[in-house]
Coordinates of C-alpha atoms in Angstrom, one line a residue:
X770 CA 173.0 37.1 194.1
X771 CA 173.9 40.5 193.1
X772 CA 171.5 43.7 193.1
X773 CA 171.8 46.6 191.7
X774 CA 170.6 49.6 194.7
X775 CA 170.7 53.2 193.0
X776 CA 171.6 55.4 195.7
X777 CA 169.8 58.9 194.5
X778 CA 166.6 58.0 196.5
X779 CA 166.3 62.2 197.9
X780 CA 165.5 62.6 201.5
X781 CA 162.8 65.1 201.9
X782 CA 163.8 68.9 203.0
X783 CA 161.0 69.4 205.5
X784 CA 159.2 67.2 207.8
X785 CA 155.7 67.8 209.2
X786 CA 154.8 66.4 212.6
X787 CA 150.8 65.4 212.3
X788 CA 148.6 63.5 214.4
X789 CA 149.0 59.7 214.8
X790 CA 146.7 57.9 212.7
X791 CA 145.9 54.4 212.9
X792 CA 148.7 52.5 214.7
X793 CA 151.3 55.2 213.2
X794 CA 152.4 58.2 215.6
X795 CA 153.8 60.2 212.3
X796 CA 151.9 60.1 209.0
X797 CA 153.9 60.5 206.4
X798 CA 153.4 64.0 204.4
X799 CA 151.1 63.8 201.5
X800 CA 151.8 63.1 198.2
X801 CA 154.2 60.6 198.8
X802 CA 156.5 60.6 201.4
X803 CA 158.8 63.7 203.4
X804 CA 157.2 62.6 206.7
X805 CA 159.6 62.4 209.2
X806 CA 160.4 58.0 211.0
X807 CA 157.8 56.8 212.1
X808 CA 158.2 54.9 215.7
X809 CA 155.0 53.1 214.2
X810 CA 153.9 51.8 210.8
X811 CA 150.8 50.5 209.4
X812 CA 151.2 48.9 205.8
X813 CA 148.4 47.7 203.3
X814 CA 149.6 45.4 200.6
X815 CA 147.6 44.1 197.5
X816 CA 149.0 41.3 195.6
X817 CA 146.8 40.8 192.4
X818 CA 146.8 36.5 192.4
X819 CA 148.2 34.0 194.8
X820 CA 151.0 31.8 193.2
X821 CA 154.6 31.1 194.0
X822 CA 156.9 34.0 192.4
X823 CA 154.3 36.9 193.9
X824 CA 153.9 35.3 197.3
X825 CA 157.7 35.3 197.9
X826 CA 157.6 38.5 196.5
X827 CA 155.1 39.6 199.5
X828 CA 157.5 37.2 201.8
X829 CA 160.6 39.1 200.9
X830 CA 159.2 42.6 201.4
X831 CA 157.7 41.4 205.0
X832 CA 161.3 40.4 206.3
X833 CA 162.9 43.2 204.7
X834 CA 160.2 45.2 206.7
X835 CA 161.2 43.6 209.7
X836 CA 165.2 43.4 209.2
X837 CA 164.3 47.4 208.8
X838 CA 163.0 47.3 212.6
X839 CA 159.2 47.1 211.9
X840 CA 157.8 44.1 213.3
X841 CA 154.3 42.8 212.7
X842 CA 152.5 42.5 216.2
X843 CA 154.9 44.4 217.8
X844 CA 155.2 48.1 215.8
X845 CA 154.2 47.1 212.2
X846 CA 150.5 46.3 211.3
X847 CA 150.0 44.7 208.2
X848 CA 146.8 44.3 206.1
X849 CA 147.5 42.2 203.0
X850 CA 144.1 41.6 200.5
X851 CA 144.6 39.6 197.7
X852 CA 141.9 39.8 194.6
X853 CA 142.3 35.9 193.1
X854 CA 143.4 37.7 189.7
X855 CA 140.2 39.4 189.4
X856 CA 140.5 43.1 188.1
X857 CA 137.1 44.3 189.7
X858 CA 138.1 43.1 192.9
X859 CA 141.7 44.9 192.8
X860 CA 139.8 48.0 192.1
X861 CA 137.5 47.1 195.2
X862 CA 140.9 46.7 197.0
X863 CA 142.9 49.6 196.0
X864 CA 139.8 51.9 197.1
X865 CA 139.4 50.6 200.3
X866 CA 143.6 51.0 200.8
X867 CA 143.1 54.5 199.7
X868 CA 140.2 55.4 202.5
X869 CA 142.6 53.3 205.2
X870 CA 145.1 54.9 207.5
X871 CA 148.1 52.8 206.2
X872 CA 151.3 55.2 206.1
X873 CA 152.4 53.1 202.6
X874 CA 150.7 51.0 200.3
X875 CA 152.4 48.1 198.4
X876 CA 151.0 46.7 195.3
X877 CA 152.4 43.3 194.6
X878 CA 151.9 42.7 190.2
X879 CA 151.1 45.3 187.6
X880 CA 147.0 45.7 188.0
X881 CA 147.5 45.8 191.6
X882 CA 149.7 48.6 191.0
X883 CA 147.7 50.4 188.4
X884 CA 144.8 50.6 190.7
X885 CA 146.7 52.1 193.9
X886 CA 148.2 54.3 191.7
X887 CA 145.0 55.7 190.6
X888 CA 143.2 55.4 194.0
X889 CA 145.9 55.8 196.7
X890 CA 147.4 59.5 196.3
X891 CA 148.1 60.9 199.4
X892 CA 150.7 58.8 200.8
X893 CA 153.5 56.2 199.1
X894 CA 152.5 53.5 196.7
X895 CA 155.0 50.7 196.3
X896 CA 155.4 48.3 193.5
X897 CA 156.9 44.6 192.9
X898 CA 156.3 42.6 190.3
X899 CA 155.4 45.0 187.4
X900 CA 157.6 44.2 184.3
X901 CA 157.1 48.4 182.7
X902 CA 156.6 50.4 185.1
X903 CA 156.3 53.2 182.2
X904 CA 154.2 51.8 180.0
X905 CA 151.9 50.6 182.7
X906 CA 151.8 54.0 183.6
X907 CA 152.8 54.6 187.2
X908 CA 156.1 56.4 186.7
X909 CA 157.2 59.2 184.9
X910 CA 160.5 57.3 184.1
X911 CA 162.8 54.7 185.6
X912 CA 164.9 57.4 186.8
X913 CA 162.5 60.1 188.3
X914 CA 159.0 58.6 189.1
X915 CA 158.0 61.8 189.2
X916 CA 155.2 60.9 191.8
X917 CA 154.3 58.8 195.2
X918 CA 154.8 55.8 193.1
X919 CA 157.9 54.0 192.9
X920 CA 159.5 50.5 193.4
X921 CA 160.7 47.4 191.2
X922 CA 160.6 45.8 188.1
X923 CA 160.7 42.3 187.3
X924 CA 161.7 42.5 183.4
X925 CA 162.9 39.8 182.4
X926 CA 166.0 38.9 180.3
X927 CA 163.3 37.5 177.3
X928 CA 166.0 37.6 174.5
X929 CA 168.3 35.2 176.5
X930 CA 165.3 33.1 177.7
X931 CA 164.0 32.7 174.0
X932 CA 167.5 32.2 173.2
X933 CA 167.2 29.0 175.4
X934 CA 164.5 26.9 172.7
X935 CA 168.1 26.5 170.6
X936 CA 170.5 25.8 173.3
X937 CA 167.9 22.9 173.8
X938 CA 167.4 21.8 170.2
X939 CA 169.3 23.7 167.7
X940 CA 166.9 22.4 164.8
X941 CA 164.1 24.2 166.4
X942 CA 161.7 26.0 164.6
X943 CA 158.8 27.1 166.6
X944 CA 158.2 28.3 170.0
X945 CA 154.1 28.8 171.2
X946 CA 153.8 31.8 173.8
X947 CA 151.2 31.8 175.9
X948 CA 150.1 35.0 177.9
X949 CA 147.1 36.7 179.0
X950 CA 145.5 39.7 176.5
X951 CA 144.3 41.6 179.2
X952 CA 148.3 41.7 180.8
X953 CA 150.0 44.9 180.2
X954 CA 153.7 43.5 181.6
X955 CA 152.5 40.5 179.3
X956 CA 152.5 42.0 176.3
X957 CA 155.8 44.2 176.9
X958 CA 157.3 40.4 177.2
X959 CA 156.1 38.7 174.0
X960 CA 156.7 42.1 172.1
X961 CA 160.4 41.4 173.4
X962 CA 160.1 37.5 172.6
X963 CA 159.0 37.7 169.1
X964 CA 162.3 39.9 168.5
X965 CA 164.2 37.8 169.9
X966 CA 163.1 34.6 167.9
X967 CA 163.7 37.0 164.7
X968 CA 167.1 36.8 165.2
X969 CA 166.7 33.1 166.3
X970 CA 165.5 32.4 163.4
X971 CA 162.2 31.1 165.6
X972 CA 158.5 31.3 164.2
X973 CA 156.6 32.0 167.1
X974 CA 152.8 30.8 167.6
X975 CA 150.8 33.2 170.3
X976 CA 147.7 31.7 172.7
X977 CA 145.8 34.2 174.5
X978 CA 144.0 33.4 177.6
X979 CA 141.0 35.6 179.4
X980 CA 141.5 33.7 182.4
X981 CA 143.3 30.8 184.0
X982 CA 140.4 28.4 183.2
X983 CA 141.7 29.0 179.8
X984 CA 144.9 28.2 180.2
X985 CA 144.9 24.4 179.8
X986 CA 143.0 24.4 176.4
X987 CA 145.3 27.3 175.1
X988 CA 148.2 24.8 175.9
X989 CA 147.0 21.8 174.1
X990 CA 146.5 23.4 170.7
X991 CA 150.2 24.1 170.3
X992 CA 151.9 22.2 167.8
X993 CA 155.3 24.0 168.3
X994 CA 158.9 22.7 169.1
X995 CA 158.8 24.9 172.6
X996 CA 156.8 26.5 174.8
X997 CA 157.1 29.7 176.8
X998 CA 155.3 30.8 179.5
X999 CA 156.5 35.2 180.4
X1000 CA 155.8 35.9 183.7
X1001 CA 151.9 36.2 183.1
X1002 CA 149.7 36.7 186.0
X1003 CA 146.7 34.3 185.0
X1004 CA 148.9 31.6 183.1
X1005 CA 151.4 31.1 185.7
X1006 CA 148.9 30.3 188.4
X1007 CA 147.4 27.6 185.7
X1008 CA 151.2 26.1 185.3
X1009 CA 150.2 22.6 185.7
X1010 CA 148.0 22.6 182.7
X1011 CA 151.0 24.3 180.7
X1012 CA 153.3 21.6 181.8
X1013 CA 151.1 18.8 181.3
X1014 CA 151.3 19.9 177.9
X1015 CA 154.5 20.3 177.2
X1016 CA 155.2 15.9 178.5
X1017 CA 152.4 15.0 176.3
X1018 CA 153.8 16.7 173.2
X1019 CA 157.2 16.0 174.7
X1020 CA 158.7 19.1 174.0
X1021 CA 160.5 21.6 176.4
X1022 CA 158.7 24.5 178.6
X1023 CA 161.0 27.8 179.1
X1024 CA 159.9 29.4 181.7
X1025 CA 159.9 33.6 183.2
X1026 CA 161.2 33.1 186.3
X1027 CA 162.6 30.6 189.0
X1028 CA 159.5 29.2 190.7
X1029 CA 158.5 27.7 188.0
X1030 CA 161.1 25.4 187.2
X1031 CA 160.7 24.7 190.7
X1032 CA 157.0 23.7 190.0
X1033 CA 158.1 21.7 186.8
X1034 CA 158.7 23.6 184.1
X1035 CA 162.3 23.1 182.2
X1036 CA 164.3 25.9 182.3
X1037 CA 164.6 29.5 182.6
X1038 CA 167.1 32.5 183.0
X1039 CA 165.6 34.4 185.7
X1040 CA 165.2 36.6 188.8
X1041 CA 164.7 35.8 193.0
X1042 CA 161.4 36.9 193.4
X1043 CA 161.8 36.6 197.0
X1044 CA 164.9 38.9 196.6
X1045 CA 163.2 41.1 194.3
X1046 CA 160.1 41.4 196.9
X1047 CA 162.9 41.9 199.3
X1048 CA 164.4 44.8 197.9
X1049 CA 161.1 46.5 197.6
X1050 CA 161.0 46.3 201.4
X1051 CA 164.5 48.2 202.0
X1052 CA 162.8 50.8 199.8
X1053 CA 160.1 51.1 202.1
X1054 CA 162.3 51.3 205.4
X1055 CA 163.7 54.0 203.9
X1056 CA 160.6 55.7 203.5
X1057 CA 159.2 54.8 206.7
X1058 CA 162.6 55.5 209.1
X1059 CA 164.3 58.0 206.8
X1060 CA 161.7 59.9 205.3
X1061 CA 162.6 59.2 201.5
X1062 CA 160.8 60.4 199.1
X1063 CA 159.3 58.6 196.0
X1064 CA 158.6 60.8 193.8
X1065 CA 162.8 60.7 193.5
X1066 CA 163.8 57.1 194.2
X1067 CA 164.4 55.2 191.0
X1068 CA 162.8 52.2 190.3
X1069 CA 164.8 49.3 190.7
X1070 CA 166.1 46.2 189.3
X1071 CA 168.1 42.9 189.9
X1072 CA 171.7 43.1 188.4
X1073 CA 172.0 39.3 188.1
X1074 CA 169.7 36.1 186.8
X1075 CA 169.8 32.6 187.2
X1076 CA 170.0 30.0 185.1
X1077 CA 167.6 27.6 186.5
X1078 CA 167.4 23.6 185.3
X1079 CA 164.9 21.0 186.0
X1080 CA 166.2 17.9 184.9
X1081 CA 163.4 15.8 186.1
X1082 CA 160.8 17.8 184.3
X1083 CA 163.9 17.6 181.4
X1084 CA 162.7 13.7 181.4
X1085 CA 159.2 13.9 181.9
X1086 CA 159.2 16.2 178.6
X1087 CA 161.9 13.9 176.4
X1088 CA 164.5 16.5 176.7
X1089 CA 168.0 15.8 176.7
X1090 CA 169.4 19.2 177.9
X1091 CA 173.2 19.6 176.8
X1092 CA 176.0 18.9 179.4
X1093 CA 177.7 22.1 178.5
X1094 CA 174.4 24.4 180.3
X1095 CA 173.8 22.7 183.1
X1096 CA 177.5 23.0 184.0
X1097 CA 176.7 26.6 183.2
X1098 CA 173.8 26.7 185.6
X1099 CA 172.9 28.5 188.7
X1100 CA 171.1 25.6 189.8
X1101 CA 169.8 22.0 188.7
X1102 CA 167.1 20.3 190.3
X1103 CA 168.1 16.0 189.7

C-alpha cells in the first residue's frame, strides 16, 4: 500500500541537554519536541477502547518504534492504559500521562487525543485514529499544527463507501447510519455520508447510540436497504450486534475500515489501520532520534484504500455482490 509522507517535518535549531528522567538520558525540550536523540525512550500511550482497527493501530506504532531502534525491554519502556471507551477514565488517564516522565505521549482515537492534548503540554502528544484533527481541536491546521500535537488521521473516503449501497443494489433507497452522539470524528463522517447519499439519490436514516450496550437495539429498528457503520468508537466494538442485524433483515453492512469486514461485515473502501498506526510510529522516531519538532510536522494521511469484500458475510446477509467489484477488489475473503 502506498502512503503519502510529507517531508516538511522542521528539525529543531537548538537542543538542550537536561537531566535524564525516567528511563530517558535526554528529555525532550518542552513544548513539544527540539530535544536532542535520545539513547533512551519512555513512551505512554492511551488508546480510548480495545477493538480490532485501534489495537493494530497501537501494534503498528510499537514495531515502527522498534524498526526505529527503540526496543521495549531493552531501551524503550512503554506504558499503554486503555479506558474501555469511558470518557472519565481517559481524562483519568491523560492526567496521570501528563504527571509521568514519558518523553512522548501517543493517544490512540479522538477522546484519547483531546484529553492529552489538554493535559499533556510539556512534551509531544501523538495522535492515530482521529478522523478531524481540526475540528477536534488539537491542531491548528493539517499543515502547521501549530503546537506539541501532531500525527494522523483516519478520514475515511465516506462518499466512495456510501457510494457502495448502489454498486450493491442499484434500486436502493435507504441506507441507516449508525454512530455514537457523543463522537466528534463520528459526526464529521455522517455529515460527509448524508452528502454523499444526496447525490446517490439515498435517504439516509440516523441511530445514535450513548454506549455500546446500545448498539444492538439501535441496529434492529432499521428498516433500511443498507446499513453503515463510520468508524465509530463505541459501535464498532458492538459489531456483532450490527451484523446480526444486517442477516436477519438480509440486507448489506458497509463498513469504515478493513477490520471489519474481517469481523463480518460486507464491504468497505478503507484504510490499514496497522499501517496507519505504523506511520504514526516513524513520526515519533523522528522525534525521539532526530529531534523533530511537532509543532511543524503535518499531520498525515494514507494515499491509498482498499476495497475490502466479505463474500461469506455477502451470503449470510442475501447479497449477491456484482462480479465486476470483486474483480475490482483489494481483497475478498471466500
Amino acid at each position: 500500500m502506498k502512503r503519502l509522507f510529507p517531508m516538511t517535518a522542521a528539525l529543531a535549531s537548538t537542543a538542550l541537554l537536561l537531566t535524564a528522567c525516567g528511563g530517558s538520558d535526554t528529555e525532550p525540550a518542552g513544548g513539544g519536541g527540539g530535544g536532542e536523540a535520545v539513547e533512551e525512550a519512555t513512551v505512554g500511550i492511551s488508546q480510548f477502547v480495545e477493538h480490532p482497527s485501534l489495537d493494530a493501530a497501537r501494534e503498528g506504532f510499537v514495531a515502527a518504534l522498534e524498526e526505529g531502534g527503540y526496543t521495549e525491554g531493552e531501551n524503550l519502556t512503554l506504558d499503554v492504559q486503555n479506558a474501555s471507551g469511558d470518557q472519565g477514565t481517559s481524562t483519568s488517564i491523560a492526567s496521570n500521562m501528563a504527571s509521568s516522565d514519558a518523553d512522548l505521549v501517543l493517544a490512540i482515537a479522538t477522546p484519547s487525543a483531546q484529553g492529552l492534548a489538554q493535559s499533556v503540554t510539556d512534551r509531544p502528544v501523538l495522535f492515530t485514529a482521529v478522523t478531524d484533527p481540526v475540528e477536534a481541536g488539537l491542531v491548528d491546521s493539517l499543515d502547521s499544527p501549530g503546537g506539541n500535537v501532531t500525527g494522523t488521521t483516519d478520514m475515511n473516503p465516506v462518499a466512495e463507501q456510501i457510494a457502495l449501497v448502489k454498486q450493491l443494489d442499484p434500486e436502493a433507497e435507504s441506507v441507516g447510519i449508525i454512530y455514537s452522539s457523543g463522537e466528534t470524528n463520528s459526526q464529521v463522517q455522517v455529515d460527509l455520508a448524508k452528502e454523499a447519499a444526496a447525490e446517490e439519490g439515498l435517504e439516509v436514516v440516523e441511530k445514535t447510540v450513548t454506549n455500546t450496550s446500545e448498539v444492538a437495539q439501535a441496529a434492529e429498528s432499521f428498516d433500511t436497504d443498507a446499513i453503515y457503520v463510520p468508524t465509530d468508537n463505541k459501535v464498532v466494538s458492538g459489531l456483532e450486534a450490527v451484523i446480526a442485524a444486517a442477516e436477519s433483515k438480509q440486507i448489506p453492512l458497509i463498513a469504515g475500515e478493513g477490520d471489519s469486514v474481517e469481523r463480518g461485515a460486507l464491504i468497505t473502501q478503507g484504510l490499514d489501520y496497522e499501517q496507519l498506526g505504523r506511520q504514526t510510529g516513524e513520526m515519533a522516531v523522528r522525534i525521539l532520534a532526530e529531534g523533530a519538532d511537532p509543532s511543524s510536522m503535518p499531520v498525515e494521511s494514507q494515499e491509498d484504500t482498499q476495497l475490502i469484500i466479505n463474500l461469506q458475510a455477502a451470503q449470510r446477509m442475501g447479497v449477491e455482490v456484482p462480479q465486476a467489484l470483486q474483480d475490482s477488489a483489494d481483497q475478498v475473503i471466500e
